[in-house]
């Protein structure tokens, strides 16, 4: 119901900020947005929302966040792109405190529905060794061998959601996100993901006149990337569904990192010399989303091709860079 109190944990972040904006567009009247960052660092801040700056690793702060809530979205985590994930495994693992304490608060306050944002990093590494990867099905998470640090935290937290549902009756839902991108997110500073990082690098090369770009790895590694609007639609559909187990939420449009650079170069109308840093973090060699289950259960699929939405992302990052320059 539009009068329900909805809490978005991680509301100052990329996906969380967009979710708050979407809930406002739908007419929700009682929204609480919670994030660790100071308000001036939130990607989107809405004065008509109850905004709280809280460290959700603590039990008491999680209770403060969820008191009186009917619906809770847990999008909060200490994370970033592959460069951050591979060099901050302990910080990524500590996010287990956020989900654990939020689940305890959800049980205490009888929250009606609880959503957990998981990740494709839960999938077994031995199924992602080739760029010509077979799309990953939900069952491919076991036997467990996820991304070290971040992936283990996500897989463990999925199980916590399951057991809180089975043992205590907390209604939990979980989606395994595959590389979400779009405007109003991290594009510099070390936590940005590949689409934003490549947009920034291409823009830096074009604006500086030094037509050269550094690519992490050999550029042949493959990924799929999901635009934020598709993520929001899928997230809320999963939250309101009867799907009990974690489910893929991602595009199945496979692209190499070189191919992603090609797309951004075409958008920018520039051609760059490529330097490959084979010592840099590059993640698994191939990862793609098998969407058979979500198409069957929810009739969900991404609405637009990668090139179209990369244009929107590029335009937003261009505006941020030129504003910063001025």
Coordinates of N, CA, C and O in Angstrom, one line a residue, residues 136-262:
X136 N 24.9 -18.1 -16.4 CA 24.8 -18.7 -15.0 C 23.4 -18.9 -14.5 O 22.6 -17.9 -14.5
X137 N 23.0 -20.1 -14.2 CA 21.7 -20.4 -13.6 C 21.8 -20.2 -12.1 O 22.9 -20.3 -11.5
X138 N 20.7 -20.0 -11.5 CA 20.6 -19.8 -10.0 C 21.3 -21.0 -9.3 O 21.9 -20.8 -8.3
X139 N 21.1 -22.2 -9.8 CA 21.7 -23.4 -9.2 C 23.2 -23.4 -9.3 O 23.9 -24.2 -8.5
X140 N 23.8 -22.6 -10.1 CA 25.3 -22.6 -10.2 C 26.0 -22.0 -9.0 O 27.3 -22.0 -9.0
X141 N 25.3 -21.5 -8.1 CA 26.0 -21.0 -6.9 C 26.5 -22.1 -6.0 O 27.3 -21.8 -5.1
X142 N 26.1 -23.3 -6.2 CA 26.5 -24.4 -5.4 C 26.9 -25.6 -6.3 O 26.3 -25.8 -7.3
X143 N 28.0 -26.3 -5.8 CA 28.8 -26.2 -4.6 C 29.5 -24.8 -4.6 O 29.9 -24.3 -5.6
X144 N 29.6 -24.3 -3.4 CA 30.0 -22.9 -3.2 C 31.5 -22.7 -3.5 O 32.3 -23.4 -2.9
X145 N 31.8 -21.7 -4.4 CA 33.1 -21.2 -4.6 C 33.1 -19.8 -5.1 O 33.5 -19.5 -6.2
X146 N 32.5 -18.9 -4.4 CA 32.2 -17.5 -4.9 C 33.4 -16.6 -4.9 O 34.5 -17.0 -4.5
X147 N 33.2 -15.4 -5.4 CA 34.3 -14.4 -5.3 C 34.7 -14.2 -3.9 O 33.9 -14.1 -2.9
X148 N 36.1 -14.3 -3.7 CA 36.6 -14.2 -2.3 C 36.2 -12.9 -1.6 O 36.3 -11.8 -2.3
X149 N 35.8 -12.9 -0.4 CA 35.4 -11.7 0.3 C 34.0 -11.3 0.0 O 33.0 -11.8 0.6
X150 N 33.8 -10.5 -1.0 CA 32.5 -9.9 -1.4 C 31.5 -11.0 -1.7 O 30.3 -11.0 -1.2
X151 N 31.9 -12.0 -2.5 CA 31.0 -13.1 -2.9 C 30.6 -13.9 -1.8 O 29.4 -14.4 -1.6
X152 N 31.5 -14.2 -0.9 CA 31.2 -15.1 0.3 C 30.2 -14.3 1.2 O 29.3 -15.0 1.8
X153 N 30.4 -13.0 1.4 CA 29.5 -12.3 2.2 C 28.1 -12.3 1.6 O 27.1 -12.5 2.4
X154 N 28.0 -12.2 0.3 CA 26.6 -12.2 -0.3 C 26.0 -13.6 -0.2 O 24.8 -13.7 0.1
X155 N 26.8 -14.6 -0.4 CA 26.2 -15.9 -0.3 C 25.7 -16.3 1.1 O 24.6 -16.8 1.3
X156 N 26.6 -15.9 2.1 CA 26.2 -16.1 3.5 C 24.9 -15.4 3.8 O 24.0 -15.9 4.5
X157 N 24.8 -14.1 3.4 CA 23.7 -13.3 3.7 C 22.4 -13.8 3.0 O 21.3 -13.7 3.6
X158 N 22.5 -14.4 1.8 CA 21.4 -15.0 1.2 C 20.9 -16.1 2.2 O 19.7 -16.3 2.3
X159 N 21.8 -16.9 2.7 CA 21.4 -18.0 3.6 C 20.7 -17.5 4.9 O 19.8 -18.1 5.4
X160 N 21.3 -16.4 5.4 CA 20.6 -15.8 6.6 C 19.2 -15.4 6.3 O 18.3 -15.6 7.1
X161 N 19.0 -14.8 5.1 CA 17.6 -14.4 4.7 C 16.7 -15.7 4.7 O 15.6 -15.7 5.2
X162 N 17.2 -16.7 4.1 CA 16.5 -18.0 4.0 C 16.1 -18.5 5.4 O 15.0 -18.9 5.6
X163 N 17.1 -18.5 6.3 CA 16.8 -19.1 7.6 C 16.0 -18.2 8.5 O 15.2 -18.7 9.3
X164 N 16.1 -16.9 8.3 CA 15.1 -16.0 9.1 C 13.7 -16.3 8.5 O 12.7 -16.1 9.3
X165 N 13.6 -16.6 7.3 CA 12.2 -16.8 6.7 C 11.7 -18.2 7.2 O 10.6 -18.3 7.7
X166 N 12.6 -19.2 7.2 CA 12.2 -20.5 7.6 C 12.0 -20.7 9.1 O 11.0 -21.3 9.6
X167 N 12.8 -20.1 9.9 CA 12.8 -20.2 11.4 C 11.9 -19.2 12.1 O 11.3 -19.5 13.1
X168 N 11.8 -18.0 11.5 CA 11.1 -16.9 12.3 C 10.0 -16.3 11.5 O 9.3 -15.4 12.0
X169 N 9.8 -16.7 10.2 CA 8.6 -16.2 9.5 C 8.8 -14.9 8.8 O 7.9 -14.3 8.4
X170 N 10.1 -14.4 8.8 CA 10.3 -13.1 8.1 C 10.2 -13.3 6.6 O 11.0 -14.2 6.1
X171 N 9.4 -12.6 6.0 CA 9.2 -12.7 4.5 C 10.4 -12.1 3.8 O 10.5 -10.8 3.7
X172 N 11.3 -12.9 3.2 CA 12.5 -12.3 2.6 C 12.5 -12.7 1.1 O 12.0 -13.7 0.7
X173 N 13.0 -11.8 0.3 CA 13.3 -11.9 -1.1 C 14.7 -11.5 -1.4 O 15.2 -10.6 -0.7
X174 N 15.3 -12.1 -2.4 CA 16.7 -11.8 -2.8 C 16.9 -11.8 -4.3 O 16.4 -12.7 -4.9
X175 N 17.6 -10.9 -4.8 CA 18.0 -10.8 -6.2 C 19.5 -10.8 -6.3 O 20.2 -10.1 -5.6
X176 N 20.0 -11.5 -7.3 CA 21.4 -11.5 -7.6 C 21.7 -10.5 -8.8 O 21.4 -10.8 -9.9
X177 N 22.1 -9.4 -8.4 CA 22.3 -8.3 -9.4 C 23.6 -8.6 -10.3 O 24.6 -9.1 -9.8
X178 N 23.4 -8.3 -11.6 CA 24.5 -8.5 -12.5 C 24.9 -7.1 -13.0 O 24.2 -6.5 -13.9
X179 N 25.9 -6.4 -12.4 CA 26.5 -5.2 -13.0 C 25.5 -4.2 -13.4 O 25.2 -3.9 -14.5
X180 N 25.0 -3.5 -12.4 CA 24.0 -2.4 -12.6 C 24.8 -1.1 -12.9 O 25.8 -0.8 -12.3
X181 N 24.3 -0.3 -13.9 CA 24.9 0.9 -14.3 C 23.9 2.0 -14.6 O 22.7 1.7 -14.7
X182 N 24.3 3.2 -14.7 CA 23.5 4.4 -15.0 C 23.9 5.6 -14.4 O 25.0 5.7 -13.7
X183 N 23.2 6.7 -14.5 CA 23.5 8.0 -13.9 C 23.4 8.0 -12.4 O 22.8 7.1 -11.8
X184 N 23.9 9.0 -11.8 CA 23.8 9.2 -10.3 C 24.5 8.1 -9.5 O 23.9 7.6 -8.6
X185 N 25.7 7.7 -10.0 CA 26.4 6.7 -9.3 C 27.9 7.0 -9.3 O 28.3 8.1 -9.8
X186 N 28.7 6.2 -8.7 CA 30.1 6.4 -8.6 C 30.8 6.3 -9.9 O 30.6 5.3 -10.7
X187 N 31.5 7.3 -10.3 CA 32.2 7.3 -11.6 C 33.7 7.6 -11.5 O 34.4 7.6 -12.4
X188 N 34.2 7.9 -10.2 CA 35.6 8.2 -10.0 C 35.9 7.9 -8.6 O 35.0 7.6 -7.7
X189 N 37.2 7.8 -8.2 CA 37.6 7.6 -6.8 C 38.0 6.2 -6.4 O 38.4 6.0 -5.3
X190 N 37.8 5.2 -7.3 CA 38.3 3.8 -7.0 C 37.2 2.8 -6.8 O 37.4 1.6 -6.8
X191 N 35.9 3.3 -6.5 CA 34.8 2.4 -6.3 C 33.9 2.2 -7.5 O 33.0 1.4 -7.5
X192 N 34.2 2.9 -8.6 CA 33.3 2.8 -9.8 C 33.5 1.5 -10.5 O 34.5 0.8 -10.4
X193 N 32.4 1.1 -11.1 CA 32.4 -0.1 -11.9 C 32.7 0.2 -13.4 O 32.8 1.3 -13.8
X194 N 32.8 -0.9 -14.2 CA 33.4 -0.8 -15.5 C 32.7 0.2 -16.4 O 33.3 1.0 -17.1
X195 N 31.3 0.2 -16.5 CA 30.7 1.2 -17.4 C 31.0 2.6 -17.1 O 31.4 3.4 -18.0
X196 N 31.0 3.0 -15.8 CA 31.3 4.4 -15.4 C 32.8 4.7 -15.6 O 33.1 5.8 -16.0
X197 N 33.6 3.7 -15.2 CA 35.0 3.9 -15.3 C 35.5 4.1 -16.8 O 36.3 5.0 -17.1
X198 N 34.9 3.3 -17.7 CA 35.2 3.5 -19.1 C 34.7 4.8 -19.7 O 35.4 5.5 -20.4
X199 N 33.5 5.2 -19.3 CA 33.0 6.5 -19.7 C 33.9 7.6 -19.2 O 34.3 8.5 -20.0
X200 N 34.4 7.5 -18.0 CA 35.3 8.6 -17.5 C 36.6 8.6 -18.2 O 37.1 9.6 -18.6
X201 N 37.2 7.4 -18.4 CA 38.5 7.3 -19.1 C 38.4 7.8 -20.5 O 39.3 8.5 -21.0
X202 N 37.3 7.5 -21.2 CA 37.2 8.0 -22.6 C 37.0 9.5 -22.6 O 37.7 10.2 -23.4
X203 N 36.3 10.0 -21.7 CA 36.1 11.5 -21.6 C 37.4 12.2 -21.2 O 37.7 13.2 -21.8
X204 N 38.1 11.6 -20.3 CA 39.4 12.2 -19.9 C 40.4 12.2 -21.1 O 41.0 13.2 -21.4
X205 N 40.4 11.2 -21.9 CA 41.2 11.1 -23.1 C 40.8 12.1 -24.1 O 41.6 12.8 -24.7
X206 N 39.5 12.2 -24.3 CA 39.0 13.2 -25.3 C 39.2 14.6 -24.9 O 39.7 15.4 -25.7
X207 N 38.8 14.9 -23.7 CA 38.9 16.3 -23.2 C 40.4 16.8 -23.1 O 40.6 18.0 -23.2
X208 N 41.3 15.9 -22.8 CA 42.7 16.3 -22.6 C 43.4 16.3 -23.9 O 44.5 16.9 -24.0
X209 N 42.9 15.6 -24.9 CA 43.6 15.5 -26.2 C 44.6 14.4 -26.2 O 45.2 14.1 -27.3
X210 N 44.8 13.7 -25.1 CA 45.7 12.5 -25.1 C 44.8 11.3 -25.4 O 44.2 10.7 -24.5
X211 N 44.8 10.9 -26.7 CA 43.9 9.9 -27.1 C 44.4 8.5 -26.8 O 44.8 7.7 -27.7
X212 N 44.4 8.1 -25.5 CA 44.9 6.8 -25.1 C 44.1 6.4 -23.9 O 43.6 7.2 -23.1
X213 N 43.8 5.1 -23.7 CA 43.0 4.6 -22.6 C 43.7 3.4 -22.0 O 44.2 2.5 -22.8
X214 N 43.7 3.2 -20.7 CA 44.2 2.0 -20.0 C 43.0 1.1 -19.7 O 42.0 1.5 -19.2
X215 N 43.2 -0.2 -20.1 CA 42.2 -1.2 -19.8 C 42.7 -2.2 -18.9 O 43.9 -2.7 -19.1
X216 N 42.0 -2.6 -17.9 CA 42.4 -3.6 -16.9 C 42.2 -5.0 -17.5 O 41.1 -5.3 -18.0
X217 N 43.2 -5.8 -17.5 CA 43.2 -7.1 -18.1 C 43.4 -7.0 -19.6 O 43.9 -6.0 -20.1
X218 N 43.1 -8.1 -20.3 CA 43.3 -8.1 -21.8 C 42.1 -7.5 -22.6 O 42.2 -7.5 -23.8
X219 N 41.1 -7.2 -21.9 CA 39.9 -6.6 -22.6 C 39.0 -7.7 -23.2 O 37.9 -7.4 -23.7
X220 N 39.4 -9.0 -23.1 CA 38.6 -10.0 -23.7 C 37.6 -10.6 -22.7 O 36.8 -11.4 -23.1
X221 N 37.7 -10.2 -21.4 CA 36.8 -10.8 -20.4 C 35.4 -10.3 -20.7 O 35.2 -9.1 -21.2
X222 N 34.4 -11.1 -20.5 CA 33.0 -10.8 -20.9 C 32.1 -10.6 -19.7 O 32.3 -11.1 -18.6
X223 N 31.1 -9.7 -19.9 CA 30.2 -9.3 -18.8 C 28.8 -9.0 -19.5 O 28.7 -8.8 -20.7
X224 N 27.8 -8.9 -18.6 CA 26.5 -8.3 -19.0 C 26.2 -7.2 -18.1 O 26.6 -7.2 -16.9
X225 N 25.6 -6.1 -18.6 CA 25.4 -4.9 -17.8 C 23.9 -4.5 -17.8 O 23.3 -4.5 -18.9
X226 N 23.3 -4.3 -16.7 CA 21.9 -4.0 -16.5 C 21.7 -2.5 -16.2 O 22.2 -2.0 -15.2
X227 N 20.8 -1.8 -17.0 CA 20.5 -0.4 -16.7 C 19.7 -0.3 -15.4 O 18.8 -1.1 -15.1
X228 N 19.9 0.8 -14.7 CA 19.2 1.1 -13.5 C 17.7 1.0 -13.5 O 17.0 0.4 -12.6
X229 N 17.1 1.5 -14.6 CA 15.6 1.4 -14.7 C 15.1 0.0 -14.7 O 14.1 -0.3 -14.1
X230 N 15.8 -0.9 -15.4 CA 15.4 -2.3 -15.5 C 15.6 -2.9 -14.1 O 14.9 -3.8 -13.7
X231 N 16.7 -2.5 -13.4 CA 17.0 -3.0 -12.1 C 15.9 -2.7 -11.1 O 15.4 -3.5 -10.3
X232 N 15.4 -1.4 -11.2 CA 14.3 -1.0 -10.3 C 13.0 -1.8 -10.5 O 12.4 -2.2 -9.5
X233 N 12.7 -1.9 -11.7 CA 11.5 -2.7 -12.1 C 11.5 -4.1 -11.6 O 10.6 -4.7 -11.0
X234 N 12.7 -4.7 -11.9 CA 12.9 -6.1 -11.5 C 12.9 -6.3 -10.0 O 12.4 -7.3 -9.4
X235 N 13.6 -5.4 -9.3 CA 13.7 -5.5 -7.8 C 12.3 -5.5 -7.2 O 12.0 -6.3 -6.3
X236 N 11.5 -4.5 -7.6 CA 10.2 -4.4 -7.0 C 9.3 -5.6 -7.4 O 8.4 -6.0 -6.6
X237 N 9.4 -6.1 -8.6 CA 8.7 -7.2 -9.0 C 9.0 -8.5 -8.1 O 8.2 -9.2 -7.7
X238 N 10.3 -8.6 -7.9 CA 10.8 -9.7 -7.0 C 10.3 -9.6 -5.6 O 9.8 -10.5 -5.0
X239 N 10.4 -8.3 -5.1 CA 9.9 -8.1 -3.7 C 8.4 -8.4 -3.6 O 8.0 -9.0 -2.5
X240 N 7.6 -8.2 -4.6 CA 6.2 -8.4 -4.5 C 5.8 -9.8 -4.9 O 4.6 -10.1 -5.0
X241 N 6.7 -10.6 -5.3 CA 6.4 -12.0 -5.8 C 6.4 -13.0 -4.7 O 6.6 -12.8 -3.6
X242 N 6.1 -14.2 -5.2 CA 6.2 -15.4 -4.3 C 7.4 -16.2 -4.5 O 7.5 -17.4 -4.0
X243 N 8.5 -15.6 -5.1 CA 9.7 -16.3 -5.3 C 10.6 -16.4 -4.1 O 11.0 -15.3 -3.6
X244 N 10.8 -17.5 -3.5 CA 11.4 -17.7 -2.2 C 13.0 -17.7 -2.3 O 13.6 -17.1 -1.4
X245 N 13.5 -18.3 -3.4 CA 15.0 -18.4 -3.4 C 15.6 -17.2 -4.2 O 14.9 -16.6 -5.1
X246 N 16.9 -16.9 -4.0 CA 17.5 -15.9 -4.8 C 17.4 -16.1 -6.3 O 17.6 -17.3 -6.8
X247 N 17.2 -15.0 -7.0 CA 17.0 -15.1 -8.5 C 17.8 -14.1 -9.2 O 18.1 -13.0 -8.7
X248 N 18.3 -14.5 -10.4 CA 19.1 -13.6 -11.2 C 18.3 -12.4 -11.6 O 17.1 -12.4 -12.0
X249 N 19.0 -11.2 -11.6 CA 18.4 -10.0 -12.1 C 19.5 -9.3 -12.9 O 20.4 -8.7 -12.3
X250 N 19.5 -9.5 -14.2 CA 20.5 -8.9 -15.0 C 20.2 -9.0 -16.5 O 19.3 -9.7 -16.9
X251 N 21.0 -8.3 -17.3 CA 20.9 -8.5 -18.7 C 21.6 -9.7 -19.2 O 22.5 -10.2 -18.5
X252 N 21.1 -10.3 -20.3 CA 21.9 -11.4 -20.9 C 22.6 -11.0 -22.2 O 22.9 -11.9 -23.0
X253 N 22.7 -9.7 -22.4 CA 23.4 -9.2 -23.5 C 24.9 -9.2 -23.2 O 25.5 -8.3 -22.6
X254 N 25.6 -10.2 -23.7 CA 27.0 -10.4 -23.4 C 27.9 -9.5 -24.2 O 27.7 -9.3 -25.4
X255 N 28.9 -8.9 -23.5 CA 29.8 -8.0 -24.2 C 31.2 -8.1 -23.6 O 31.4 -8.3 -22.4
X256 N 32.3 -8.0 -24.4 CA 33.6 -7.9 -23.9 C 33.9 -6.5 -23.4 O 33.2 -5.6 -23.7
X257 N 34.9 -6.4 -22.5 CA 35.3 -5.1 -22.1 C 35.8 -4.3 -23.3 O 35.5 -3.1 -23.4
X258 N 36.5 -4.9 -24.2 CA 36.9 -4.2 -25.4 C 35.7 -3.7 -26.2 O 35.6 -2.6 -26.7
X259 N 34.6 -4.6 -26.2 CA 33.4 -4.2 -26.9 C 32.7 -3.0 -26.2 O 32.1 -2.1 -26.8
X260 N 32.8 -3.0 -24.9 CA 32.2 -1.8 -24.1 C 33.0 -0.6 -24.4 O 32.4 0.5 -24.6
X261 N 34.3 -0.7 -24.5 CA 35.1 0.5 -24.9 C 34.7 1.0 -26.3 O 34.6 2.2 -26.6
X262 N 34.5 0.0 -27.2 CA 34.0 0.4 -28.6 C 32.8 1.2 -28.6 O 32.6 2.2 -29.3

